[in-house]
Every structure is written in structure tokens, then in C-alpha cells.
Coordinates of C-alpha atoms in Angstrom, one line a residue:
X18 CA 43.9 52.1 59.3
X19 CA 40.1 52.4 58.4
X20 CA 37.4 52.4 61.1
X21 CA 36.7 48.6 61.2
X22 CA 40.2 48.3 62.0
X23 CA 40.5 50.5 65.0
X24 CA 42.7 49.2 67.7
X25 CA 41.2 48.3 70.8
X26 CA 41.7 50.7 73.4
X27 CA 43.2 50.0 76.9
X28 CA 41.1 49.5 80.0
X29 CA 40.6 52.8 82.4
X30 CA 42.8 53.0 85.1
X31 CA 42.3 52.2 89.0
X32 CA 43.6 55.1 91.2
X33 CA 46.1 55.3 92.6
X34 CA 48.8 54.9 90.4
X35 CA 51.8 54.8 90.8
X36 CA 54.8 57.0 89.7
X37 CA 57.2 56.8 86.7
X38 CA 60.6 56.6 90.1
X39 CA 58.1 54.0 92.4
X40 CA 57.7 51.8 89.2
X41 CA 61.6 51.8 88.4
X42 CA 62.0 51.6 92.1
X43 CA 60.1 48.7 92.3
X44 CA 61.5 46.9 89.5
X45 CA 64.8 46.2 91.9
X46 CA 63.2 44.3 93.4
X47 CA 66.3 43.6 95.5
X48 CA 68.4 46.6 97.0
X49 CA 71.6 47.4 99.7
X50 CA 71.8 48.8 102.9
X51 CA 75.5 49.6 104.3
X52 CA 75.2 50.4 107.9
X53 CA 78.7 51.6 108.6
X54 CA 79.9 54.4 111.2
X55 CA 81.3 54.8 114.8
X56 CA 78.9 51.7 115.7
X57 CA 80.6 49.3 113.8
X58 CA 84.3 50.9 116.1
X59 CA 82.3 50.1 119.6
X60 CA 80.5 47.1 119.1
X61 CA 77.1 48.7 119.7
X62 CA 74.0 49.2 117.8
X63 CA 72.8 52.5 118.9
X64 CA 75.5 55.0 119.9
X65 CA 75.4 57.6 122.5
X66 CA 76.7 60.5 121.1
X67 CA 79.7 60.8 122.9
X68 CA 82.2 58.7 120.9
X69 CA 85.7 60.1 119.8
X70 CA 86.0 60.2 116.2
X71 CA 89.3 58.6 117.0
X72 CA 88.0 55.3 116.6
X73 CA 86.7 55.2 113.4
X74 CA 90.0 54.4 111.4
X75 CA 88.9 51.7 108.9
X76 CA 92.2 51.7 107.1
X77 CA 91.7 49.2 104.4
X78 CA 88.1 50.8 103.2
X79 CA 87.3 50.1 99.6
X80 CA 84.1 51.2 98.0
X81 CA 84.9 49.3 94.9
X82 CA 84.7 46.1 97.0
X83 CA 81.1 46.6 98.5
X84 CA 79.9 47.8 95.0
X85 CA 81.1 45.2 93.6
X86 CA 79.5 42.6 96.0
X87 CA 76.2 44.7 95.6
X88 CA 76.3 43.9 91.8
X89 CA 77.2 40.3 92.2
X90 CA 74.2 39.8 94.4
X91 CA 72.5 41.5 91.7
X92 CA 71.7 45.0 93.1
X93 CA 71.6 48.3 91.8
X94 CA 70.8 50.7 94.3
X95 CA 72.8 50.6 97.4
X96 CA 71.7 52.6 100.7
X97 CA 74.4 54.5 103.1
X98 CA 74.2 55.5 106.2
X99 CA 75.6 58.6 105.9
X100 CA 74.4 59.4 109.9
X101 CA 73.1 57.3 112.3
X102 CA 71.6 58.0 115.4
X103 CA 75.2 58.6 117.2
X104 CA 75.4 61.9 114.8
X105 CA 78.6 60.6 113.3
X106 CA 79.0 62.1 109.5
X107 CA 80.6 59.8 107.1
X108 CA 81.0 63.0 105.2
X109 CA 83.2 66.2 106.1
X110 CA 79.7 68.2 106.9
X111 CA 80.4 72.1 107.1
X112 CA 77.8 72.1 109.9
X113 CA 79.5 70.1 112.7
X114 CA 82.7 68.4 113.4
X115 CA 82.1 65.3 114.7
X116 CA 82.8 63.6 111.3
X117 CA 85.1 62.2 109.2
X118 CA 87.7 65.4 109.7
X119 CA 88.3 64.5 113.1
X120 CA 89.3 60.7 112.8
X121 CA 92.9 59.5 111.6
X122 CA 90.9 57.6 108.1
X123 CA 93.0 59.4 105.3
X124 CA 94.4 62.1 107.8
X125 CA 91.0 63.2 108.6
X126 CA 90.3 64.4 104.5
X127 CA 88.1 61.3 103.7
X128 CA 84.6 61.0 102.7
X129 CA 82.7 57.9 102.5
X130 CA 79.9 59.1 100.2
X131 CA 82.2 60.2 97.8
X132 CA 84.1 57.0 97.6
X133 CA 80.6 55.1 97.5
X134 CA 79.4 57.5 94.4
X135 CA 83.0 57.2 92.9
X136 CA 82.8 53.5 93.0
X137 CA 79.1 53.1 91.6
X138 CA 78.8 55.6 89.3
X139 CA 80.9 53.6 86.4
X140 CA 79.0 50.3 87.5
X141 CA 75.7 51.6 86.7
X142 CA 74.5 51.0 90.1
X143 CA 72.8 54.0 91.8
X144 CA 73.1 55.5 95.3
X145 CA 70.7 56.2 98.4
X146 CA 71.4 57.6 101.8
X147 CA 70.2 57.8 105.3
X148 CA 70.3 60.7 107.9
X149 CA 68.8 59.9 111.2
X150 CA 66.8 62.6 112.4
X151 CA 67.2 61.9 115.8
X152 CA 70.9 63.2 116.9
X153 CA 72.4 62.0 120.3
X154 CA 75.4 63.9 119.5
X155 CA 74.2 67.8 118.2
X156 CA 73.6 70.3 121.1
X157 CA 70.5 72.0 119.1
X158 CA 68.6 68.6 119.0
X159 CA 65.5 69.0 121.6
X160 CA 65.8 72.8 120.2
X161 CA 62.6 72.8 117.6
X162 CA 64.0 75.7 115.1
X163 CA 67.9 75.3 115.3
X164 CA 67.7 71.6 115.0
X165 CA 65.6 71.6 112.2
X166 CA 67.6 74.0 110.6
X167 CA 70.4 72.1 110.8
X168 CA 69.0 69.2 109.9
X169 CA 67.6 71.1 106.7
X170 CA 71.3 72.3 106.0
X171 CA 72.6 69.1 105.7
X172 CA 69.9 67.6 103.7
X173 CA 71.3 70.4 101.4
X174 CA 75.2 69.2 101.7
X175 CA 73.7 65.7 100.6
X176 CA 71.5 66.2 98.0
X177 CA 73.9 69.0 96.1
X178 CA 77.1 67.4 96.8
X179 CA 77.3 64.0 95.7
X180 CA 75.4 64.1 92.2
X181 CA 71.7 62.1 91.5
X182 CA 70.6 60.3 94.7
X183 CA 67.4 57.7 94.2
X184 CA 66.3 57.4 97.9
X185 CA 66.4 59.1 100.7
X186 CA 65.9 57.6 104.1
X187 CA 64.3 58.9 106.8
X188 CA 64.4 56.6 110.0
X189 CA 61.6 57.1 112.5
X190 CA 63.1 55.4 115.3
X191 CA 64.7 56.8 119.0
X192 CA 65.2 56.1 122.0
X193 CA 62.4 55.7 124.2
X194 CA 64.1 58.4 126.5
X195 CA 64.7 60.4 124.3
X196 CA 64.5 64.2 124.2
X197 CA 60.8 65.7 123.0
X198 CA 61.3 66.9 119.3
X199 CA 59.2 68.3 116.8
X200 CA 60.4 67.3 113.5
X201 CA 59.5 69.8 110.8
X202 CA 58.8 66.7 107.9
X203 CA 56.9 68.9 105.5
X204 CA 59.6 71.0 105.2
X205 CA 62.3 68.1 104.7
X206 CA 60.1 66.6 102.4
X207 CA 59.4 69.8 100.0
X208 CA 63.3 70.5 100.4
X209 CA 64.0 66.7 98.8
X210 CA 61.9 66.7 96.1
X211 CA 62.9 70.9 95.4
X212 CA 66.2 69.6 94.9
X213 CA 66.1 66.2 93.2
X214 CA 62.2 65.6 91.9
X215 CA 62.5 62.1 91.1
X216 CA 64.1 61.0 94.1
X217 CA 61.9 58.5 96.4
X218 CA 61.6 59.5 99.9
X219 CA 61.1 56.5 102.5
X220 CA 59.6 56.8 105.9
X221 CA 57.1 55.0 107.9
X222 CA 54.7 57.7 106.6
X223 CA 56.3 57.7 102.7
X224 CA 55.4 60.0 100.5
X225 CA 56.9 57.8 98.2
X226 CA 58.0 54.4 99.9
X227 CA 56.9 53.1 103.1
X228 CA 58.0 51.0 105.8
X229 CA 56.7 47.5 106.2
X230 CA 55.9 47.5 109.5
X231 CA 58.7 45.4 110.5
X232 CA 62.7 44.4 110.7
X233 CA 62.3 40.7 110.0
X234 CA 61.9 41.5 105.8
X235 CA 58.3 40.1 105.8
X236 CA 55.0 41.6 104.3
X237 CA 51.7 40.8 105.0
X238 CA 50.2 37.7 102.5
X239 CA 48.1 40.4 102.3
X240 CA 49.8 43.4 101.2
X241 CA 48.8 46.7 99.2
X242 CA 51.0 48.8 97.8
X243 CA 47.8 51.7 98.1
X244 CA 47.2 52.8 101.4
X245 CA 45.9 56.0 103.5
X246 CA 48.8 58.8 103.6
X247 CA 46.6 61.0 106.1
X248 CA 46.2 57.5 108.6
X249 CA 50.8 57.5 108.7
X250 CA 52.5 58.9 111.4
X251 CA 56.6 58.4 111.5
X252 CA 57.6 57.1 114.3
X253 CA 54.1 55.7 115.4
X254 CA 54.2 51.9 116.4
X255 CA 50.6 51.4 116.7
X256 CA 50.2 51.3 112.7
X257 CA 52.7 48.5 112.4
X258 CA 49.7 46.1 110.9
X259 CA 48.5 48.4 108.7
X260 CA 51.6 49.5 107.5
X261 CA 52.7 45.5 106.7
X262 CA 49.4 44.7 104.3
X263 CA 48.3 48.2 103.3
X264 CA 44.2 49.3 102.6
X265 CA 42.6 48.0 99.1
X266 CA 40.6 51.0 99.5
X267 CA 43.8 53.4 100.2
X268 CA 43.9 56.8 98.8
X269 CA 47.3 57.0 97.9
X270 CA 50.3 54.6 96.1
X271 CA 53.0 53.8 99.0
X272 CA 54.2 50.9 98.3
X273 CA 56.4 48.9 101.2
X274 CA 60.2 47.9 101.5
X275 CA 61.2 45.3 103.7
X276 CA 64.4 46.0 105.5
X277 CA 66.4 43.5 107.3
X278 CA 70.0 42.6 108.0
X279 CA 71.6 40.2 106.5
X280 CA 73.1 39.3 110.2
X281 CA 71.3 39.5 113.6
X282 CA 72.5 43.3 113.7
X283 CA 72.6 46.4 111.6
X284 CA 76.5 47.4 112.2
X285 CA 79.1 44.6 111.3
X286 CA 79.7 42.5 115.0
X287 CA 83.0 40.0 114.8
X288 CA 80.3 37.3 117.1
X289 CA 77.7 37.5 114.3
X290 CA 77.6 35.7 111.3
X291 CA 75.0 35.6 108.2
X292 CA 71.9 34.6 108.0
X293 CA 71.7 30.8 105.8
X294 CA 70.5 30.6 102.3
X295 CA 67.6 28.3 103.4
X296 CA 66.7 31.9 105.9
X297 CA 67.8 34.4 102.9
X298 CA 65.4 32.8 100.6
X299 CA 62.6 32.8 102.9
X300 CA 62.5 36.3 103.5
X301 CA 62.9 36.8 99.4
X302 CA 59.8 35.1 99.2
X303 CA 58.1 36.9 102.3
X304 CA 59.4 40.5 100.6
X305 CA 60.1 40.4 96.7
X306 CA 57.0 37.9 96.7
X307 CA 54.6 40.0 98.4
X308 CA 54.9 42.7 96.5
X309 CA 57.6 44.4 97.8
X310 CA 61.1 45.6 97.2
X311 CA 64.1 43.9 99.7
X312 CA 66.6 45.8 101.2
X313 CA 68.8 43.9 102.4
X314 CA 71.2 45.2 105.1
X315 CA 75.4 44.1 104.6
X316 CA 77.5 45.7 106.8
X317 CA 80.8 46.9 106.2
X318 CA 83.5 45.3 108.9
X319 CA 86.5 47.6 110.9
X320 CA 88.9 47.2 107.7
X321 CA 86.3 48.7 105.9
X322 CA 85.0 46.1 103.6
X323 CA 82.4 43.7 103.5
X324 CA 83.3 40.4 105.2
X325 CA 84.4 37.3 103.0
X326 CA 81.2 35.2 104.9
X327 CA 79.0 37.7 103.9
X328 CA 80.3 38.2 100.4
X329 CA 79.8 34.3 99.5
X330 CA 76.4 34.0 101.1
X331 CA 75.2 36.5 99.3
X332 CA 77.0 34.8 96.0
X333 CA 75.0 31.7 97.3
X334 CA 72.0 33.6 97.6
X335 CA 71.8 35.1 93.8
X336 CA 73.0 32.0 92.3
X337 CA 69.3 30.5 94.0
X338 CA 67.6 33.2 92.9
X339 CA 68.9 32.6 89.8
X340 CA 68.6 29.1 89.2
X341 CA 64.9 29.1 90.5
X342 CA 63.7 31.6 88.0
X343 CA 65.9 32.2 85.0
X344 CA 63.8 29.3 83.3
X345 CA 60.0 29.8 83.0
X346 CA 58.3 26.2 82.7
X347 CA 55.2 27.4 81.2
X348 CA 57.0 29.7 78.1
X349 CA 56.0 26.7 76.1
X350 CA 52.3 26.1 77.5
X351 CA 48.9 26.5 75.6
X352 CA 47.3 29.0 77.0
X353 CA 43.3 30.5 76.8
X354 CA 41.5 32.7 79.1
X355 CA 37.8 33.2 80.1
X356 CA 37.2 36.1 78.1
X357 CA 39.7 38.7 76.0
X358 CA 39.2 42.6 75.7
X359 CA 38.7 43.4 72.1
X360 CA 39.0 39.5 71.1
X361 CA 41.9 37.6 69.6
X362 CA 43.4 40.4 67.5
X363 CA 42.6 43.2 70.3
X364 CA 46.1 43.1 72.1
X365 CA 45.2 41.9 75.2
X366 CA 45.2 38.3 75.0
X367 CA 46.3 35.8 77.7
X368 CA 49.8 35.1 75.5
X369 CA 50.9 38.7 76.7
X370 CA 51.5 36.8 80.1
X371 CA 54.7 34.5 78.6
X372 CA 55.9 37.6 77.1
X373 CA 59.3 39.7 78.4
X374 CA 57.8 43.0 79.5
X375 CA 55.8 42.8 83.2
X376 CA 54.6 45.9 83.1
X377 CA 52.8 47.3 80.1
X378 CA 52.0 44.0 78.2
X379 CA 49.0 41.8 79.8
X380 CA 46.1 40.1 79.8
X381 CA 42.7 41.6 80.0
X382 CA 38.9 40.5 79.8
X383 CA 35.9 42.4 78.8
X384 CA 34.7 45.2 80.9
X385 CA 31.5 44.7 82.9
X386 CA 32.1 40.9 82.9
X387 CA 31.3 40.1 86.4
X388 CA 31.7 36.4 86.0
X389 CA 34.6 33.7 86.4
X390 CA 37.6 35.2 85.6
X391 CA 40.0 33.0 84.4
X392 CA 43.8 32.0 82.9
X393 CA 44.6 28.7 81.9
X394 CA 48.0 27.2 81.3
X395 CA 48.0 23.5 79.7
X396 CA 51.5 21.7 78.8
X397 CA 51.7 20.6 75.0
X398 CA 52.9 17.2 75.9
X399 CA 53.6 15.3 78.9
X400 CA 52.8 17.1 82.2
X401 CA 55.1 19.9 83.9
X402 CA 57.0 19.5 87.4
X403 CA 57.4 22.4 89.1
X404 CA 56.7 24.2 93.1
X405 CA 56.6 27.9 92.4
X406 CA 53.8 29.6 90.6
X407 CA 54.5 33.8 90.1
X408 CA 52.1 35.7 89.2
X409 CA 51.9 39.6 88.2
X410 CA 49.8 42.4 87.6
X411 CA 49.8 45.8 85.2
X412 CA 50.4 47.7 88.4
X413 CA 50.9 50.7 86.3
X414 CA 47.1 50.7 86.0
X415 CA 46.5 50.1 89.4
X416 CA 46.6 46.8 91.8
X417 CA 43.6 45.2 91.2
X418 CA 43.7 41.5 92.7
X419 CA 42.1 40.8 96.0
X420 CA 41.8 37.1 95.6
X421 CA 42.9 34.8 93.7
X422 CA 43.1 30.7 93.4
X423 CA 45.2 28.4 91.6
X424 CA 44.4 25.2 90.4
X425 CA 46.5 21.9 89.0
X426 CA 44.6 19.3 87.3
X427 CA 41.0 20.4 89.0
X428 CA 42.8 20.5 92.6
X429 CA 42.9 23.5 94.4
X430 CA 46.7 24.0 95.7
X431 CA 46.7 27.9 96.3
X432 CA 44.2 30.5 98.1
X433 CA 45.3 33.8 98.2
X434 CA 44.9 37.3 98.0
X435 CA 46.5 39.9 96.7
X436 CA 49.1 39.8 94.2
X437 CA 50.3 43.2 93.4
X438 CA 53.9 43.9 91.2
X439 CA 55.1 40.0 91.9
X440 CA 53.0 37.2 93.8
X441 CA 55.1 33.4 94.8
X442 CA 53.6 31.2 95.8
X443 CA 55.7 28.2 96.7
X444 CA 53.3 25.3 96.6
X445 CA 53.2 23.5 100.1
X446 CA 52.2 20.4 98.6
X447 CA 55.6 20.2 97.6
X448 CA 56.8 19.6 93.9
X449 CA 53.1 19.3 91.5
X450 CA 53.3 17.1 88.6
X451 CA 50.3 18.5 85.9
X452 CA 49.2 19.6 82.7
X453 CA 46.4 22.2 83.0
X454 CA 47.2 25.0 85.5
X455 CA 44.4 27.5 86.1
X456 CA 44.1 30.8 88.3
X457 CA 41.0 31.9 89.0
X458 CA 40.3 35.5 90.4
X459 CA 37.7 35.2 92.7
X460 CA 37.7 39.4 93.6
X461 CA 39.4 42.2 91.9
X462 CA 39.2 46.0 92.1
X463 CA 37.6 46.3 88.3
X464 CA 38.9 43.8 85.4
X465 CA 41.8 41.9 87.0
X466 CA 45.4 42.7 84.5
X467 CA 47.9 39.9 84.6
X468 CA 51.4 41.0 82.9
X469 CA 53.0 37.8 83.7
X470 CA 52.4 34.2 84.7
X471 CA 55.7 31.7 85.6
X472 CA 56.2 28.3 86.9
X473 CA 59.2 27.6 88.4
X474 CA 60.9 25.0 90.2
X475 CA 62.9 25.3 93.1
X476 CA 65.0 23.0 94.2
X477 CA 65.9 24.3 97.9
X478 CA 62.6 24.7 99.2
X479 CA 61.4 21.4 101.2
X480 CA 58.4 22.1 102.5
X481 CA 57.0 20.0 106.1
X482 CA 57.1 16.6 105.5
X483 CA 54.3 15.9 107.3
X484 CA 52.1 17.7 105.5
X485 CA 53.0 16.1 102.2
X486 CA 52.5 12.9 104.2
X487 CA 49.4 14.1 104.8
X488 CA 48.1 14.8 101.8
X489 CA 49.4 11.3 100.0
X490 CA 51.9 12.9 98.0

């Protein structure tokens, strides 16, 4: 290659970034949570402590079942809860005995870790697992050194035991009453990555994924994935907002997962029953559309499996998913944009947004241009029908996108702001019939990178009538 024919470089960076584990992490998109224990024996939430292990006797567990359901519904991590706040251990821990080894399940030599890993490993799908710090049941909880000690110990069992785990979950929430504790975090956190370095830690506080801010599995329409580490505290309820749409001028990449049951509760309840598609797809596009990953709670029942509601709603649920956004209306559009880095043959050209790889592929204008910002989408023949617009950015370069518009024809139907890993907008109008689709960026954090551009029709979402009415549509 001589010197005229130098390839264009790509454009600096905008701190933070984000990790080689947080970008596969966030390309789930969709994960599992199985909240399974002594709870789902007593018909409780939160239990006290004092349960016998007696009662947890699901004699018809089969890992292979909820693995199975996870990868139907088109997951591959799934979450555990390996202890909940009752201090139950789905595992034969050597540092207490209120575990597995003293229930009847499989004469008291069962461990439901190891039939989770056993079942996912061949599948391909990964494993994650939660240990409550706070312990209702241990006698050295309230006691600063043993408990933390103990807690540490067990961390160990986990993390050495039961192969490569992805996430680790540390929940920040007790009782109101409960017993003054000093949680040595630093500690935990330096003994997670010591033993598995690419593992993702959650908390409210990170340091590698944070809480949303909420249990209802919706982000901010404004949310960051950068954010101020040094502003978290776990357990701290005053930073709910911030932790739900993050700080554009954040120091440090923690981006959010929304966690929510896919019933009213965590543990499996015979009274409940699953949420509807119509409510499933509305948190999808509150979470996954916002910019963040969905982890999506689907508890395991007394037998030990995952019920037969919950395994067709979530078969529903992917088939929608599915059918909204396995075709991409605009692969076939014309498509220009205000200004290219490097020009035509520099690499970065608007067609880099219809391409398969939303990450390192994308479009980019010149530096310094502190104009209009542009990409425009125009149909090759007759006009396009369609509701959803997605939109995505090189987040390995940094989020960029403050605000954005989107236009149909000249009309205005979207004003938003950030976009981040994935943006959806489903269009309130209602289905848009058009030829020339334009998003504008109206602020951005340097040069604005868009890795991928979709339109997509969705034929569950009916938005308020009266607003269509409104409008004259």
C-alpha cells in the first residue's frame, strides 16, 4: 500500500470504555434469574432464618428442564441463587450446615449448583450465582471479622468449585431491622476477580454491572451506561435515580441490569401467575431498549422445575421478540449521511449501519464538524411500513449520544436522548407509512458512532388510540 493509499484511521476514543466481559455481557441482552430455596417450601419472600431444612425436598428437580427453558427463551447466562437471605445453601457448604446435607433431596448428598453447571455446560449456556450478604440464619452475622470471614470462605467454595462463573451477585438489600453490619466489599471484590478475572461483579455500586435503580425492569429514557463509582453506595436507596439514568459526565463504565420477576414474586407462589406478553414486552423495551441487559427472574416450583405457565409464556415471549426483529425493513434502503470520516472509500460510511456486526463496524463523520449530524434512510421503491426504529452506537469507543431525533417524510415522530448499546423506539403514532427516514443528532459527546440502524414492525404493540386519533392518523 503506498502513501496516497493509507487507510483512514479510526476516531479517538471517549473514556470510559468499557471492558472486553461488560461488552460480551451486554451482548445478552436477555439473561435468567432462578430464585429457588427454602422460600419457595414456605410460601414467603424473605425467610427468617429459622427454617428446618426438612422442607426443602423438591423431588422431581431437573436442571436440564430449566436450562432448557433458558435457551428456548433465548438465554445464555442463567443466575442462581445459591443463598438468599434465609442463609439456606443450595450447595453442601463446608462452613455451615444449614444446607442441602440436612434436607431429605437425594438423602441429603445433593447440590443444586452442580446439577445447574452439569446441565448448562454442554448447552453452551453459562452460569452466575448469588450469595446474599446479609444472613438471618449464621450466628457470626452482626460479628464484623467472623462474618466476613465466613462470608469470604464461601465466596471461595463457589468460585473454586463449580468451574468458570460469569456473574457474581451481590444483593444490597435487608431488613430494615436488621442487625448493624459492616461488610468488608473491597475485600470480596479483590477475592472475585483474584480468582476468576473476567468474571462481572453486580451490585448497586458495580464494579462491573450496576443495579438499575429499580425491580420493575425499567431504565431511565435517559440512561448511561458511564456513571460515578466514588458517588455508589450498596445498599443506599437515596441514589435510586441516579442509578436508573446514569451521569454523561461519569467517570467510570457501569453499565445497568434491569432485574424483575417474571411473576409478582421472586420465589415460585402456587397464587401467582406470569406476567402477559403484552407486560413482558413492555419491560423488553423499557430494559434491552434502554440500553440495558434484562434479567429476567423464573422461578423454579416445589417439584423442582419450572412451571408449564411460565415455560409457554416465555415461548410466547421469544417467538415476539423474534418475529419483531428477525427482519430489518431498511437492509434494502438507500442510504447517505451528512458527512463521512475519510470519504467514500475511508471505511466509515453510513452502509456500515445495515451491516451484521453492532459493535466494531459503523458510521462516522469528520472530526471537528460541529454541524448537523445526520443519517438518512430512503426506500428504493414504494414507501416502508413499520413502528419500531433501533438504533445503536460503537459503545466500544465510548457512548456518545445525548440527543437524538428522528424524522419520516420531514415529520418529527421521535425526541430522544441517549441511545447507548441498543435504543427502541416504538413509534406512538402508531404504524408510519414513508420513504425517507432521517435521524438527526442534535448533541453527542465528540463525533456521534452509529453501528446499526433497523426498522422493524411490530405487530403487538397498539399504542393509545386516542392519540392516533389525535394526530389524524
Amino acid at each position: 500500500m503506498s502513501a496516497l493509499e493509507m487507510a483512514t484511521t479510526p476516531p479517538l476514543p471517549i473514556l470510559p470504555l468499557p471492558s472486553f466481559s461488560q461488552l460480551k455481557w451486554q451482548q445478552r441482552e436477555l439473561i435468567m434469574f432462578f430464585h429457588f430455596g427454602v422460600n419457595t417450601f414456605t410460601d414467603s419472600e424473605w425467610g427468617s432464618g429459622g427454617e428446618n431444612p426438612a422442607i426443602f425436598d423438591p423431588v422431581g428437580l431437573d436442571a436440564n428442564q430449566w436450562v432448557d427453558t433458558a435457551v428456548e427463551a433465548g438465554v445464555s447466562l442463567v443466575i442462581l441463587t445459591a443463598k438468599h437471605h434465609d442463609g439456606f445453601c443450595l450447595w453442601p457448604s463446608k462452613y455451615t450446615d444449614h444446607s442441602v446435607v440436612r434436607s431429605p433431596w437425594q438423602n441429603g448428598q445433593g447440590d443444586v449448583i452442580r446439577e445447574l453447571v452439569n446441565a448448562a455446560t454442554p448447552r453452551g449456556v453459562d452460569v452466575g450465582l448469588y450469595l446474599s450478604p446479609w444472613d438471618r440464619h449464621d450466628r457470626r452475622y452482626g460479628h464484623d471479622l467472623p462474618y466476613n470471614e465466613f462470608y469470604l470462605a464461601q465466596l471461595q467454595e463457589l468460585l473454586k468449585k463449580y468451574g468458570s462463573v460469569k456473574e457474581i451477585w451481590f444483593d444490597g438489600a435487608k431488613g430494615s431491622n436488621a442487625t448493624n453490619m459492616t461488610y468488608y466489599f473491597t475485600d470480596w471484590f479483590s477475592m472475585v476477580k483474584e480468582l476468576q478475572s473476567s468474571i462481572n461483579i453486580f451490585s448497586d455500586a458495580g464494579p462491573d454491572v450496576r443495579w438499575v435503580g429499580n425491580e420493575n425492569g425499567f431504565a431511565g429514557s435517559t440512561c448511561w451506561s458511564t456513571i460515578n463509582g466514588s458517588s455508589l453506595a450498596i445498599g443506599n436507596a437515596s441514589i435510586m435515580d441516579y442509578l436508573n439514568t446514569g451521569d454523561s459526565k461519569g467517570r467510570d463504565w457501569l453499565p445497568p441490569e434491569c432485574d424483575v420477576s417474571i411473576r409478582r414474586g421472586w420465589f415460585w407462589h402456587k397464587s401467582q401467575s406470569p406476567k402477559t406478553l403484552k407486560q413482558l414486552l413492555e419491560i423488553y423495551y423499557n430494559s434491552v431498549g434502554r440500553n440495558c441487559v434484562l434479567l429476567l427472574n423464573v422461578p423454579p416450583n416445589t417439584t423442582g422445575l419450572i412451571s408449564q405457565e411460565d415455560v409457554q409464556r416465555l415461548k410466547e415471549f421469544r417467538k415476539a421478540i423474534d418475529t419483531i426483529f428477525s427482519t430489518n425493513l431498511a437492509e434494502n434502503c438507500l442510504i447517505k449521511a451528512s458527512s463521512i470520516r475519510g470519504g467514500k472509500e475511508g471505511g466509515f460510511g453510513p452502509q456500515n449501519v445495515l451491516d451484521n456486526d453492532h459493535l466494531w463496524t459503523y458510521w462516522a463523520p469528520v472530526d471537528g464538524d460541529d454541524g448537523d449530524h445526520w443519517i438518512e434512510l430512503r426506500v428504493r421503491d414504494e414507501g416502508l411500513r413499520f413502528n419500531v426504529v433501533r438504533i445503536q452506537e460503537a459503545i466500544g469507543l465510548g457512548q456518545r449520544i445525548k440527543r437524538h431525533e428522528i424524522y419520516v417524510d420531514g415529520k418529527r415522530v421521535v425526541s430522544g436522548t441517549t441511545v447507548g448499546y441498543k435504543r427502541l423506539h416504538r413509534l406512538e403514532e402508531g404504524i408510519v407509512r414513508g420513504q425517507i427516514l432521517r435521524i438527526r443528532i442534535k448533541e453527542s459527546r465528540g463525533v456521534p458512532l452509529i453501528s446499526s440502524i433497523g426498522l422493524h414492525f411490530d405487530p403487538f404493540w397498539h399504542p393509545d388510540k386516542r392519540y392516533t386519533k389525535r394526530q389524524g392518523i
